Coordinates of C-alpha atoms in Angstrom, one line a residue:
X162 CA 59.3 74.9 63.7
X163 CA 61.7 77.6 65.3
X164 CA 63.4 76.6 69.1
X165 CA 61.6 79.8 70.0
X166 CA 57.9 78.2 69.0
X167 CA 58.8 75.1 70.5
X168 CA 59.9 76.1 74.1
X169 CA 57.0 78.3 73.7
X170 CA 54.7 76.1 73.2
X171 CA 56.2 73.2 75.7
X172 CA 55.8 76.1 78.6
X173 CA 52.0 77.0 77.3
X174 CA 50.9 73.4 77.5
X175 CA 52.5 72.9 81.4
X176 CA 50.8 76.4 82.1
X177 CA 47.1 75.8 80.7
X178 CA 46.1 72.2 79.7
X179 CA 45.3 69.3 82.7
X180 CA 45.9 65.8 80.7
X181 CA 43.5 63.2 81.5
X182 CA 45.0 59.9 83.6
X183 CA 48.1 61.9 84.6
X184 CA 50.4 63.0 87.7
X185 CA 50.0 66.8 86.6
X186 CA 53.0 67.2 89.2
X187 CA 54.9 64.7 87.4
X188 CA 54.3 66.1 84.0
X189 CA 54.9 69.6 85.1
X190 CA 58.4 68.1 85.9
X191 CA 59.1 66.9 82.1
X192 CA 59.5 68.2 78.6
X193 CA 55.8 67.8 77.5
X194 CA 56.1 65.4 74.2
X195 CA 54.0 67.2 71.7
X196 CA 52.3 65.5 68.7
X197 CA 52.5 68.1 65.3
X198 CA 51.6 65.6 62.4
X199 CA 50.7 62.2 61.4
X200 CA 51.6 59.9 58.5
X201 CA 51.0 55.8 58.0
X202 CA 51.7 54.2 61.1
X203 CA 53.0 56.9 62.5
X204 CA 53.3 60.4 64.4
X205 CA 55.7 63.1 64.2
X206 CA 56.6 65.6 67.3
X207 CA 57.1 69.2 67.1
X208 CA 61.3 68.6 67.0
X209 CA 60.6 66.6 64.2
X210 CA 61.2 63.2 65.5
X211 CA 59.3 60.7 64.3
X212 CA 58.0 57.7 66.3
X213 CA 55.9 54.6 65.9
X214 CA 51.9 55.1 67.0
X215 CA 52.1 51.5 69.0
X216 CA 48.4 52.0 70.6
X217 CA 46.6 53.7 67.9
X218 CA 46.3 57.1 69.8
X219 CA 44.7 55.5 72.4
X220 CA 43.1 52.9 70.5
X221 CA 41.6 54.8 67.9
X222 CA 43.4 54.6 64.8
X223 CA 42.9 51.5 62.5
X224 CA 44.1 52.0 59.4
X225 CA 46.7 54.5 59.6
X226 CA 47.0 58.5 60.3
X227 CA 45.7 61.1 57.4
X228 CA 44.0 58.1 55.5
X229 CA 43.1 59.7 52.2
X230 CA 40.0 58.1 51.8
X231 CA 38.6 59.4 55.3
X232 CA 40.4 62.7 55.0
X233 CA 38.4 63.2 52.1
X234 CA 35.0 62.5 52.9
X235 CA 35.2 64.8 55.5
X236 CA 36.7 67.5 53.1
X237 CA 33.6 66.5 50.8
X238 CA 31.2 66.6 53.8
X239 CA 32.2 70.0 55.5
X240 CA 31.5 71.3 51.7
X241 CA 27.8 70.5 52.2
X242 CA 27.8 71.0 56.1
X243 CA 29.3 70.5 59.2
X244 CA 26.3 70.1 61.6
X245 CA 22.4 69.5 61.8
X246 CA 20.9 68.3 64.9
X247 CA 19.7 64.8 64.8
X248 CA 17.2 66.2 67.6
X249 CA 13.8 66.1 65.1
X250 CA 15.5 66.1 61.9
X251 CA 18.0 63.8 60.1
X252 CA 21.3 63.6 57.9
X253 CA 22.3 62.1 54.7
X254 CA 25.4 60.5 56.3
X255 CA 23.6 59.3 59.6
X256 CA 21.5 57.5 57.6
X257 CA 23.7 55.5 55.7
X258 CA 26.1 55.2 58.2
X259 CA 23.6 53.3 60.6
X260 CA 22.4 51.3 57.6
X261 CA 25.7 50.1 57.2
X262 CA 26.2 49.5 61.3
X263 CA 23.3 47.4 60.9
X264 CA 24.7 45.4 58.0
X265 CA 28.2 44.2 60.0
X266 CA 26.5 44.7 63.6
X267 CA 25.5 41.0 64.4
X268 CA 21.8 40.1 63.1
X269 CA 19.4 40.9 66.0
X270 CA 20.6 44.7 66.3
X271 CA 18.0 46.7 64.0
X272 CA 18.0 50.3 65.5
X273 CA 21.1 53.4 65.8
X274 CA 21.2 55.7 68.8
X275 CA 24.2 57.9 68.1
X276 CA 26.6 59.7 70.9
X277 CA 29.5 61.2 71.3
X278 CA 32.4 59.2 72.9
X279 CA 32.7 55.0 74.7
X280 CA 31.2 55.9 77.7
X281 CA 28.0 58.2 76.5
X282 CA 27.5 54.8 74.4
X283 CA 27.6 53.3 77.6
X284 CA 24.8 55.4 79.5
X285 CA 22.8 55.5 76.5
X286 CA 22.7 51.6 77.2
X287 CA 22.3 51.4 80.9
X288 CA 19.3 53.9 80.4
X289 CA 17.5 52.2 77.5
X290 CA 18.1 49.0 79.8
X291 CA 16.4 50.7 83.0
X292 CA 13.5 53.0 80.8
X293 CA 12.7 49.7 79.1
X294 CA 11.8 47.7 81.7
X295 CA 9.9 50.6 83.3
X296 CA 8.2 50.9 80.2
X297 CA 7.1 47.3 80.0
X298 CA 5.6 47.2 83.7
X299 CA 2.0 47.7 83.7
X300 CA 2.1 49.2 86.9
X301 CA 4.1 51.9 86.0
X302 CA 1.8 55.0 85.3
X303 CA 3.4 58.5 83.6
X304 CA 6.4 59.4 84.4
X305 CA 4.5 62.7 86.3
X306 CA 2.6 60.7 88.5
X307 CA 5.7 58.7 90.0
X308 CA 6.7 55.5 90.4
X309 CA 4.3 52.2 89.7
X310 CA 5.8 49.7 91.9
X311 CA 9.0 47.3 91.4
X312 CA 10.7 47.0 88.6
X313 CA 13.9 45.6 87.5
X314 CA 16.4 48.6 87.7
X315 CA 19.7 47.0 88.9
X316 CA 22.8 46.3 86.9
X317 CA 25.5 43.1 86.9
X318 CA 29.1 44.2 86.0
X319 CA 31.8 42.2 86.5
X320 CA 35.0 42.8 88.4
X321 CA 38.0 44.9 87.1
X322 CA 34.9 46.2 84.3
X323 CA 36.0 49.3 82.7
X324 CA 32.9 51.1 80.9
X325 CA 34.1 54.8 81.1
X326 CA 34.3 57.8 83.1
X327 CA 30.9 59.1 83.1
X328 CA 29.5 58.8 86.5
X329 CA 26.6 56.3 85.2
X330 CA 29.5 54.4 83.6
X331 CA 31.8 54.5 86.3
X332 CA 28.8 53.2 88.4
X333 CA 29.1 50.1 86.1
X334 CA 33.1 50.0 86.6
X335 CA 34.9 47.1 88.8
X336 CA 38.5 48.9 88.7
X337 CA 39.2 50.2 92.6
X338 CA 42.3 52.4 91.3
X339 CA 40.0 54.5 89.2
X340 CA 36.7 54.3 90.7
X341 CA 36.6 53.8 94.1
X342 CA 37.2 57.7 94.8
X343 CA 33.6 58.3 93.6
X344 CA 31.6 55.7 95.3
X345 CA 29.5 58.3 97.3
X346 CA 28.0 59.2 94.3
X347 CA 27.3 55.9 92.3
X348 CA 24.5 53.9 92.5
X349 CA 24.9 50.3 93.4
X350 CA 25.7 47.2 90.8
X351 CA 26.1 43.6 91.4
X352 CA 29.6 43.0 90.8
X353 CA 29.9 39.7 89.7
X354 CA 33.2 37.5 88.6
X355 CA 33.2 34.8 85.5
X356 CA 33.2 32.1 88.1
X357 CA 30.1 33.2 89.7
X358 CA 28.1 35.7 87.2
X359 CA 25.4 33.0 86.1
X360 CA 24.4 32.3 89.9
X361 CA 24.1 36.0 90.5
X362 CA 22.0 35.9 87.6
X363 CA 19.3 33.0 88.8
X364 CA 19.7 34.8 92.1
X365 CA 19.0 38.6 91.1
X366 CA 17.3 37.8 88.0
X367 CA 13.6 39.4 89.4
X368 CA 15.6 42.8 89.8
X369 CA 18.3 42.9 87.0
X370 CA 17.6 44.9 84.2
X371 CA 20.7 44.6 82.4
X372 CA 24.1 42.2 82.6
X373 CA 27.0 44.2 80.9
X374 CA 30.5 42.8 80.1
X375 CA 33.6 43.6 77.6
X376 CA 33.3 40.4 75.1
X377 CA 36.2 38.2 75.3
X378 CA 38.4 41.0 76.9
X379 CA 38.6 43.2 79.6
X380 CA 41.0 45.9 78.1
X381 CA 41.7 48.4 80.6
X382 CA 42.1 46.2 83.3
X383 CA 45.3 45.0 81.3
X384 CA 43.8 42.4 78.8
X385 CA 42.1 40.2 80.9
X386 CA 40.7 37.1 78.8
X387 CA 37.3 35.4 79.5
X388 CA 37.2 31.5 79.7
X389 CA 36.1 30.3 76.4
X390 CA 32.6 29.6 75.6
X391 CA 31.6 32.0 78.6
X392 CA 29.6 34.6 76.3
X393 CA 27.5 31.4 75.5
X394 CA 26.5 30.7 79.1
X395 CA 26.5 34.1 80.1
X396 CA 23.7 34.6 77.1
X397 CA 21.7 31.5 78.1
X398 CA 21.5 32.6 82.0
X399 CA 20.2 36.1 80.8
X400 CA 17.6 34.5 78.5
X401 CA 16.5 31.7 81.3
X402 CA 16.2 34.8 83.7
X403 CA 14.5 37.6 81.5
X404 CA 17.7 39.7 81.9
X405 CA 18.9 42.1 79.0
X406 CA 22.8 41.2 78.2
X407 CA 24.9 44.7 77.2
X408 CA 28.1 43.9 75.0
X409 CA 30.4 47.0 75.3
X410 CA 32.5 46.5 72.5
X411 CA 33.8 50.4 72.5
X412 CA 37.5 49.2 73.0
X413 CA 37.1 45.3 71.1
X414 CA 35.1 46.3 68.0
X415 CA 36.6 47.3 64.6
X416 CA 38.7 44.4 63.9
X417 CA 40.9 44.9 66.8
X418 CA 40.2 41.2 68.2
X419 CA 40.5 40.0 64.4
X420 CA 36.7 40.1 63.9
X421 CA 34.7 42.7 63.2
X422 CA 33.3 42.6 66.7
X423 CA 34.9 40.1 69.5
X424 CA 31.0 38.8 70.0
X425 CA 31.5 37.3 66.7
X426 CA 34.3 35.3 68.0
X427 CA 31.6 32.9 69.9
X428 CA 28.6 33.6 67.9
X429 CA 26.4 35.5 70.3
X430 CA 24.6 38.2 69.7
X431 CA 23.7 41.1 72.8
X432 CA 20.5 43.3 73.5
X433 CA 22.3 46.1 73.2
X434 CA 25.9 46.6 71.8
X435 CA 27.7 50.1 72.2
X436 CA 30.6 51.5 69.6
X437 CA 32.6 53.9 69.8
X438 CA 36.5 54.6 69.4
X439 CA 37.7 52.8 66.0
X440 CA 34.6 54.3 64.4
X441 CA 35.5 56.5 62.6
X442 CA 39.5 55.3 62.0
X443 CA 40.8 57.7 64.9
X444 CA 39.7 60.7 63.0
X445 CA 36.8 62.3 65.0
X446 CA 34.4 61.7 68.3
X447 CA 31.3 59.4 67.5
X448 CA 29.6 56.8 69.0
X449 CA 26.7 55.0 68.6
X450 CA 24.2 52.2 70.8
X451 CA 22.9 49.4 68.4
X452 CA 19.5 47.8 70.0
X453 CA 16.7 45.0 68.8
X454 CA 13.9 45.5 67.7
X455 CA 12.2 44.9 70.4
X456 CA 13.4 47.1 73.1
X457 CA 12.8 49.7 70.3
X458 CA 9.7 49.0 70.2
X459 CA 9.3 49.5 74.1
X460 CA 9.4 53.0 73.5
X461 CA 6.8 53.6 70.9
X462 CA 3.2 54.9 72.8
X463 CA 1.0 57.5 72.7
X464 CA 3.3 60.8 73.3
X465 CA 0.9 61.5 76.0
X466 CA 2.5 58.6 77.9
X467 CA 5.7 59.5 78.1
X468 CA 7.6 56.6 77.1
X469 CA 10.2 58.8 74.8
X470 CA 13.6 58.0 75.1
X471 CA 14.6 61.5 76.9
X472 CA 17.9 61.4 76.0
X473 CA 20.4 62.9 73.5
X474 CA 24.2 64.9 72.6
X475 CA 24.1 68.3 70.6
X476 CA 26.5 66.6 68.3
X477 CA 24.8 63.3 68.1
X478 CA 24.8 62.3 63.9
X479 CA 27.8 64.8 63.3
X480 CA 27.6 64.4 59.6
X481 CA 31.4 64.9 59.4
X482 CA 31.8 62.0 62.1
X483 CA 29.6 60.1 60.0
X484 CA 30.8 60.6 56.5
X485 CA 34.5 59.7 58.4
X486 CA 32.9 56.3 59.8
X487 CA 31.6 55.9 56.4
X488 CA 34.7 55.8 54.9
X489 CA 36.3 53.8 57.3
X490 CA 33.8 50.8 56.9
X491 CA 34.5 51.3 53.4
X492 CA 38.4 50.1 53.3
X493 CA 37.9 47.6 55.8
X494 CA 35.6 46.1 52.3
X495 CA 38.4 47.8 50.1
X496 CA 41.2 46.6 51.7
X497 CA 40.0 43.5 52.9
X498 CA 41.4 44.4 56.1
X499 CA 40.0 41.6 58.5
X500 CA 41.0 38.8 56.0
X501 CA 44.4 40.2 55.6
X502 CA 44.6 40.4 59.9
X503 CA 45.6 36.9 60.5
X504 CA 48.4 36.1 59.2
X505 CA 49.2 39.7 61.5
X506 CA 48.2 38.2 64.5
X507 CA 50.0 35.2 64.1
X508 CA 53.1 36.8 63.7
X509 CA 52.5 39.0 66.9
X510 CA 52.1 35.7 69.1
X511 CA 54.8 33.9 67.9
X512 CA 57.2 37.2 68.6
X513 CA 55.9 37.5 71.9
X514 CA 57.5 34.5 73.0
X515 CA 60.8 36.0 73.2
X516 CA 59.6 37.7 75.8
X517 CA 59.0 35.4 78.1
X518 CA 63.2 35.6 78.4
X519 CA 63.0 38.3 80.3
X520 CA 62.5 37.7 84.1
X521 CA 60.4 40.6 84.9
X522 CA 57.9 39.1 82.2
X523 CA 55.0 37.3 84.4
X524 CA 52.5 37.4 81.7
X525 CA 51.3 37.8 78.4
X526 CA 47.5 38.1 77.2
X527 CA 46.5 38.9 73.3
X528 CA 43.3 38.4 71.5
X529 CA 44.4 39.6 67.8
X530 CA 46.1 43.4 68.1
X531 CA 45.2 43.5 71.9
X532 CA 48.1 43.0 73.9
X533 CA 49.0 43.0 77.5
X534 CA 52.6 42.3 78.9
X535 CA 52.2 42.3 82.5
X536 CA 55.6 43.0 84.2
X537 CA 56.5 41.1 87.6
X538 CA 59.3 42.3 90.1
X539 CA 59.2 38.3 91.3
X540 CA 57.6 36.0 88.1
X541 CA 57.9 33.0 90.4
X542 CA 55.6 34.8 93.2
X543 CA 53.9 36.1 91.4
X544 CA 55.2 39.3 93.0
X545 CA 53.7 42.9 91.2
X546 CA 55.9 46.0 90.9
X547 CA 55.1 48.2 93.7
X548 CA 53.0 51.7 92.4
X549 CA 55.3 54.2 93.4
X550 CA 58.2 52.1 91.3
X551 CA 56.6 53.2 88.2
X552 CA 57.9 50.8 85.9
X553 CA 55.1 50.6 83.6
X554 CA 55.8 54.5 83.0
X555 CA 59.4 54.1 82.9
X556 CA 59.3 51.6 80.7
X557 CA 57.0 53.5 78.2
X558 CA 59.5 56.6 78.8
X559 CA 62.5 54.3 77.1
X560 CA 60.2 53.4 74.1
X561 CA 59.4 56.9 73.4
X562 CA 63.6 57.1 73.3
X563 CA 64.0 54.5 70.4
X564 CA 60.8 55.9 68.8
X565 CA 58.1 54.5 70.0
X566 CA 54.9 55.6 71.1
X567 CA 52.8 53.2 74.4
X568 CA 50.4 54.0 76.9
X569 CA 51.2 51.7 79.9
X570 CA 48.2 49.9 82.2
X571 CA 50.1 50.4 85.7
X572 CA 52.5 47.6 85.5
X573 CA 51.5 46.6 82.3
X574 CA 52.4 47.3 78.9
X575 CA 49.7 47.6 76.8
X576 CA 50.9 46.8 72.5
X577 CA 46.9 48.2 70.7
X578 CA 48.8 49.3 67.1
X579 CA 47.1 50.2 63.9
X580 CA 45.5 47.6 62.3
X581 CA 47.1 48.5 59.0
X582 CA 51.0 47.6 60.5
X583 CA 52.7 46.0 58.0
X584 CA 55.0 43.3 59.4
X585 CA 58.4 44.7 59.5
X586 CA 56.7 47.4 61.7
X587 CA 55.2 44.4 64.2
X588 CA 59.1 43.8 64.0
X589 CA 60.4 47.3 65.1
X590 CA 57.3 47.4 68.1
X591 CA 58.4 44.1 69.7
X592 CA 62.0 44.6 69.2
X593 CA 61.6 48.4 70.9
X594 CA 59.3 47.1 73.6
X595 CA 61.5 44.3 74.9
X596 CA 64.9 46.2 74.5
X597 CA 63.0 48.9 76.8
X598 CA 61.6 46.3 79.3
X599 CA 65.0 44.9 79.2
X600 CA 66.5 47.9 80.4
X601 CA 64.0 49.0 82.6
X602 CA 63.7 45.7 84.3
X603 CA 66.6 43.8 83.9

């Protein structure tokens, strides 16, 4: 690419696009680090340089960039077409893709409501939740004559809960920094903590339509770990108390935790489990809401009764996005990529350690490729960085300088690679990361 495309193109990006999660002051301040092409494990800027994709593109990409085997079946696909609403018809490559959701899903989730993106999965749950329940009440008449009398239409989230951006989503969020702006136009949740979820649960039961939680790890709240064995009590309080139990595993599923879905780290299985992100390998937007049977089967009346499900995306099924998550689920069997993740994750904890020898180091969380390194400005005291320092951006700044690409959780730095890394490349992210923490910091 000429200089003269590239400053044009740096100056075009400052003057038209607003980034999402960013300081547009800031940014308008730097030279704009623009992404041209991607290869393996890695991406490739418009000078050129070439730099290590250390969070999967925003934790998207699972077995590399410009996989052949995805690339093609969405060559093949856009040679039969590109779109047909799922909206009273149906696609070849819907089809089979939610058969084979259902397959590796765990064993109670029998339907496939598609979307678009993690937090459309998300309100297709917390609707299905709320319509179910109003369905099931016999003293709920048509939806034209009004409400029937109480029902259960409240939701419990859990603090620091990060379910997306949507404002149904965000009304299920716990982080202050990113939601508290928009409270005037949520609706109320019970926010609830691991210590005391299940007696919020007996308490609220009678109301609660839905409990919804991260399995195993909160991620953008900076890879936050549940107690173990708490999916297990949470699922019992639910069942004791008639209470549906949401897993979003938008951020966890797809082999990131080193199974399939993190639920499958404890054995227990959700009413309603939403997808999204590694879905179709970091390729294109799809999502999708896996449900029983039985809430299903809430739905189903007389049309005159107006129990449908009034809900949907114009690109819900994308046959391309399908044929893509298609072929991704099909080299996870290929490549035998979960049975070939431990040995990964093994080595990623035991290089982790070093880190610890830095003194701006106060923490490190990982459950298989999630990883948080939360930095401290006094370890001891347990002393956090203040905002305007920074350093989580700074830090991410010096990566970028030795070739490496991260996306930092305020003060902490956030390690989500590619699932296909090979292990010299686990190598070359924790050697980059500390060295740039190091200097940062230090």
């Amino acid at each position: 690419m000429q200089p003269s495309q590239i400053k044009d193109l740096e100056d075009l990006d400052r003057a038209a696009i607003w980034h999402p999660f960013t300081q547009m002051q800031d940014w308008e301040e730097e030279i704009p680090l623009i992404i041209e092409r991607g290869e393996g494990n890695y991406l490739f800027d418009i000078h050129g340089k070439k730099y290590l994709d250390g969070v999967s593109s925003l934790w998207v990409t699972i077995h590399g960039h410009r996989k052949k085997e995805i690339d093609d079946a969405i060559k093949a696909q856009i040679d039969k077409v590109s779109h047909s609403t799922l909206l009273g018809l149906s696609n070849v490559p819907a089809v089979e893709l939610a058969e084979k959701l259902i397959r590796i899903a765990p064993p109670n989730l029998k339907k496939v409501f598609y979307s678009d993106n993690g937090s459309t999965a998300v309100e297709v749950a917390l609707k299905m939740a709320f319509q179910y329940w109003r369905n099931k009440s016999p003293l709920s008449p048509p939806l034209s004559k009004g409400w029937g009398g109480d029902l259960k239409t409240k939701f419990l989230t859990f603090e620091n809960a990060y379910h997306g951006d949507t404002i149904g989503s965000v009304s299920l969020g716990g982080i202050d920094l990113f939601h508290n702006i928009y409270k005037p136009l949520l609706f109320d949740s019970i926010k609830a903590t691991f210590d005391n979820a299940n007696d919020l649960i007996r308490q609220h039961g009678g109301e609660l339509a839905a409990v919804i939680i991260e399995p195993m790890i909160q991620g953008a709240a900076g890879m936050f770990l549940q107690p173990e064995g708490f999916l297990k009590k949470l699922r019992k309080a639910c069942d004791e108390n008639n209470v549906l139990l949401i897993f979003d595993e938008v951020a966890t599923g797809f082999g990131r935790t080193g199974k399939m879905f993190a639920c499958q780290h404890e054995g227990v299985w959700p009413d309603l489990m939403c997808v999204a992100k590694g879905i179709t390998g970091g390729t294109l937007p799809l999502a999708a809401t896996l449900t029983t049977q039985e809430i299903y089967d809430g739905f189903k009346a007389p049309y005159r009764d107006l129990k449908t499900f009034f809900h949907g995306h114009t690109y819900t099924g994308n046959p391309l996005a399908c044929s893509a998550a298609l072929a991704n689920l099909e080299i996870f069997e290929k490549e035998k990529t979960l049975a070939n993740l431990p040995p990964k994750i093994a080595h990623l904890k035991q290089g982790l350690q070093k880190f610890y020898d830095l003194s701006s180091v106060g923490e490190i969380r990982q459950l298989g490729f999630m990883i948080g390194i939360e930095l401290m400005k006094d370890r001891q005291a347990k002393e956090p960085y203040p905002w305007e320092d920074k350093i989580g951006i700074k830090v991410i700044l010096e990566t970028r300088k030795r070739g490496v690409i991260l996306r930092p959780l305020g003060n902490v730095i956030v390690l989500l690679p590619p699932l296909s890394l090979s292990v010299a490349e686990i190598d070359l992210l924790l050697e980059v990361t500390f060295e740039s923490i190091r200097v940062v910091t230090e």
